Amino acid sequence: MKLDVARIRKDFPILEQTVADRRLVYLDSASSSQKPRVVLDAMTDYYETTHANVHRGVYGLAVEATERYEGARDRVARFIGAPSSRGIVFTKNVTEAINLVAHAWGRTNLGPGDAVLLSEIEHHANLVPWLMLAEERGVELRYLPMADDYSLDLSDLDRLVDGVKLVAVTAMSNVLGTLTPVRRLADAAHAAGALCLVDGAQYVPHLPTDVTELGCDFLGFTAHKLCGPTGIGVLWAREELLEAMPPFLGGGEMIRDVRLDGFTPNEIPWRFEAGTMPIAEAIGLGAALDYLDGLGMEAVREHEVSLTGYALRHLTERFGDELTIHGPAEPSARGGVLSLALRDVHPHDVSQVLDQDGVCVRAGHHCAKPLMRRLGVGATARASLYVYNDTDDVDALADSLGSASDFFAL
Amino acid sequence: MPGLEDLYREIILDHYRNPRNRGELDAPPAHRVEGFNPLCGDEIIVYLDVDSDRIADIRIAGQGCSISQSSASMMSSAVKGRTTEEARAVTRAFKAMMSIHESSLDGEPDGLVGGADGSGGGDGDVKLGDLEALRGVVKFPVRIKCATLSWNTLAQGLDEATEPV
């Protein structure tokens, strides 16, 4: 099924607005996607009809709120092909999901002399928690390098993975769009006796996801990049791993018993959900997954490959050597993330001109400073595509880049 | 909505294309100070040669957007040859201009800032000259940090260069 973008656009209230009498061209979904009305309605309906704290009261509202919150957990499990919802932990975002693993699993299993294999194309969220652990415990960090075609260079994988306890990689680069060979990396990790963590922040919103097929042990992703609300993310982990992990944050909900001289932690997954959780956001996340499944994730992927191909072709034809696109040339090897460098015009200046035309792109280092250094740039202007974007948006981007090119011509 | 011409005045683009005092000084004897804008990755390096309380020479290195680069270039021209006290006064006046609330922009007399709201601390007679061109940046709040990066770096360098031994 092909996506009907004109119909999809009507589902997103924010896209009705105009900027300078032109339609809003939102090309920053890799930062945060827009929200369809069904997600907003689900959250409002919850607050208007059902809200009470979960897992607490015996009264009707509290029971119903708990059912809806736990229903969202089941919904997440179905969306990523998890064997059961006991492996689904709600977090604030991917950053917290990875920090949870670094604290609860890392501090139990990693010490001086242990190693973690990362890659040099990671987002800071999958670098800094491990750098903190390296500083604190003397854990060795190794990095898979990026090849010149923007893929991960696996030529030295056997040597790098040897002796590590964890391989932690992104499934899709938020700067390059590169899809990484997660299955191969997970298999290599397991063959080396290590576990595999996948940062799915950019992958899960855009491709059909099945944790069994990916073969990983931990997967983190966030709701606000897949049509859901901010403030809620997910850590999926194999249940036996969660069972063996101590709590991350301490407080209410995560305990079974508290005495003045100690405590007994709760069962999984609630052991990792301290304090009152973002209940409405969990329900909004569930509604977002319903929405995406309604479109069909295969269709979403097909749409983005096609639109990314269009964008790569048209931008290259129009700007030639004036425009560098940092990322794989082949649409099937990448997601719809286009990191652009227009001559030597600074990305801030490019995006300032684009903003005048209502074209929203992200300018900066995209929380991936080691990768920016590898690319030899301080920043890029990044346009990213999603279900509500079409060729008109890409054409508007191209026209606006043309204006920027003219404005900053020497 | 403010237009591009409010931000990118011709003199700004001139400093961006032909930056003044670009380069490095041997440090030491010169003072070398780095400034970063963690949000956008802009970085600037200011080299200061302070000779008996006067900025004998200044050089700017690093990379960034047209606003941060032109502001650094104008800053270097404005303070080169001045005493450290004069340089501090210009810095205060420039930063006061960058903190003016947007609604008070209209009717602001050209060439004179500071003093009126107390934040200028008696720098009311400081003439900003070409630096006035950067006034429009205030209408684009996310870019203010670009314009002030080199000045904050200069202020840090002046503090270091004039520390009592």
mmCIF file of N, CA and C in Angstrom, chain A residues 7-18 24 34-41 291 388:
data_model
loop_
_atom_site.group_PDB
_atom_site.id
_atom_site.type_symbol
_atom_site.label_atom_id
_atom_site.label_comp_id
_atom_site.label_asym_id
_atom_site.label_seq_id
_atom_site.Cartn_x
_atom_site.Cartn_y
_atom_site.Cartn_z
ATOM 1 N N ARG A 7 -3.808 12.817 2.471
ATOM 2 C CA ARG A 7 -4.747 12.471 3.527
ATOM 3 C C ARG A 7 -4.032 12.484 4.889
ATOM 4 N N ILE A 8 -2.809 11.951 4.917
ATOM 5 C CA ILE A 8 -2.046 11.915 6.168
ATOM 6 C C ILE A 8 -1.829 13.323 6.716
ATOM 7 N N ARG A 9 -1.535 14.256 5.824
ATOM 8 C CA ARG A 9 -1.263 15.632 6.277
ATOM 9 C C ARG A 9 -2.450 16.217 7.039
ATOM 10 N N LYS A 10 -3.655 15.791 6.642
ATOM 11 C CA LYS A 10 -4.866 16.302 7.321
ATOM 12 C C LYS A 10 -4.969 15.765 8.747
ATOM 13 N N ASP A 11 -4.242 14.704 9.055
ATOM 14 C CA ASP A 11 -4.283 14.144 10.410
ATOM 15 C C ASP A 11 -3.450 14.961 11.398
ATOM 16 N N PHE A 12 -2.598 15.867 10.878
ATOM 17 C CA PHE A 12 -1.656 16.587 11.741
ATOM 18 C C PHE A 12 -2.051 18.064 11.834
ATOM 19 N N PRO A 13 -2.687 18.458 12.942
ATOM 20 C CA PRO A 13 -3.186 19.839 13.061
ATOM 21 C C PRO A 13 -2.106 20.895 12.801
ATOM 22 N N ILE A 14 -0.885 20.639 13.231
ATOM 23 C CA ILE A 14 0.155 21.670 13.130
ATOM 24 C C ILE A 14 0.504 21.988 11.681
ATOM 25 N N LEU A 15 0.249 21.028 10.787
ATOM 26 C CA LEU A 15 0.615 21.236 9.385
ATOM 27 C C LEU A 15 -0.380 22.134 8.656
ATOM 28 N N GLU A 16 -1.462 22.518 9.366
ATOM 29 C CA GLU A 16 -2.439 23.416 8.735
ATOM 30 C C GLU A 16 -1.923 24.847 8.683
ATOM 31 N N GLN A 17 -0.926 25.166 9.514
ATOM 32 C CA GLN A 17 -0.502 26.562 9.577
ATOM 33 C C GLN A 17 0.381 26.949 8.384
ATOM 34 N N THR A 18 0.403 28.243 8.128
ATOM 35 C CA THR A 18 1.229 28.742 7.030
ATOM 36 C C THR A 18 2.295 29.679 7.594
ATOM 37 N N LEU A 24 3.663 25.291 5.860
ATOM 38 C CA LEU A 24 4.789 24.941 6.710
ATOM 39 C C LEU A 24 5.482 23.709 6.133
ATOM 40 N N GLN A 34 5.964 15.471 14.306
ATOM 41 C CA GLN A 34 4.695 16.097 14.674
ATOM 42 C C GLN A 34 3.698 15.017 15.119
ATOM 43 N N LYS A 35 2.577 15.474 15.698
ATOM 44 C CA LYS A 35 1.636 14.525 16.310
ATOM 45 C C LYS A 35 0.294 14.533 15.589
ATOM 46 N N PRO A 36 -0.223 13.364 15.252
ATOM 47 C CA PRO A 36 -1.564 13.324 14.642
ATOM 48 C C PRO A 36 -2.634 13.570 15.707
ATOM 49 N N ARG A 37 -3.795 14.023 15.250
ATOM 50 C CA ARG A 37 -4.889 14.350 16.163
ATOM 51 C C ARG A 37 -5.269 13.165 17.053
ATOM 52 N N VAL A 38 -5.189 11.933 16.512
ATOM 53 C CA VAL A 38 -5.607 10.771 17.323
ATOM 54 C C VAL A 38 -4.754 10.621 18.578
ATOM 55 N N VAL A 39 -3.492 11.015 18.497
ATOM 56 C CA VAL A 39 -2.612 10.924 19.668
ATOM 57 C C VAL A 39 -3.009 11.983 20.704
ATOM 58 N N LEU A 40 -3.243 13.202 20.206
ATOM 59 C CA LEU A 40 -3.645 14.284 21.110
ATOM 60 C C LEU A 40 -4.984 13.947 21.758
ATOM 61 N N ASP A 41 -5.905 13.401 20.956
ATOM 62 C CA ASP A 41 -7.233 13.053 21.468
ATOM 63 C C ASP A 41 -7.151 11.953 22.525
ATOM 64 N N TYR A 291 -1.608 4.363 15.169
ATOM 65 C CA TYR A 291 -1.639 5.198 13.962
ATOM 66 C C TYR A 291 -0.636 4.694 12.925
ATOM 67 N N TYR A 388 4.461 12.524 6.615
ATOM 68 C CA TYR A 388 3.664 13.647 6.115
ATOM 69 C C TYR A 388 4.419 14.503 5.101
#
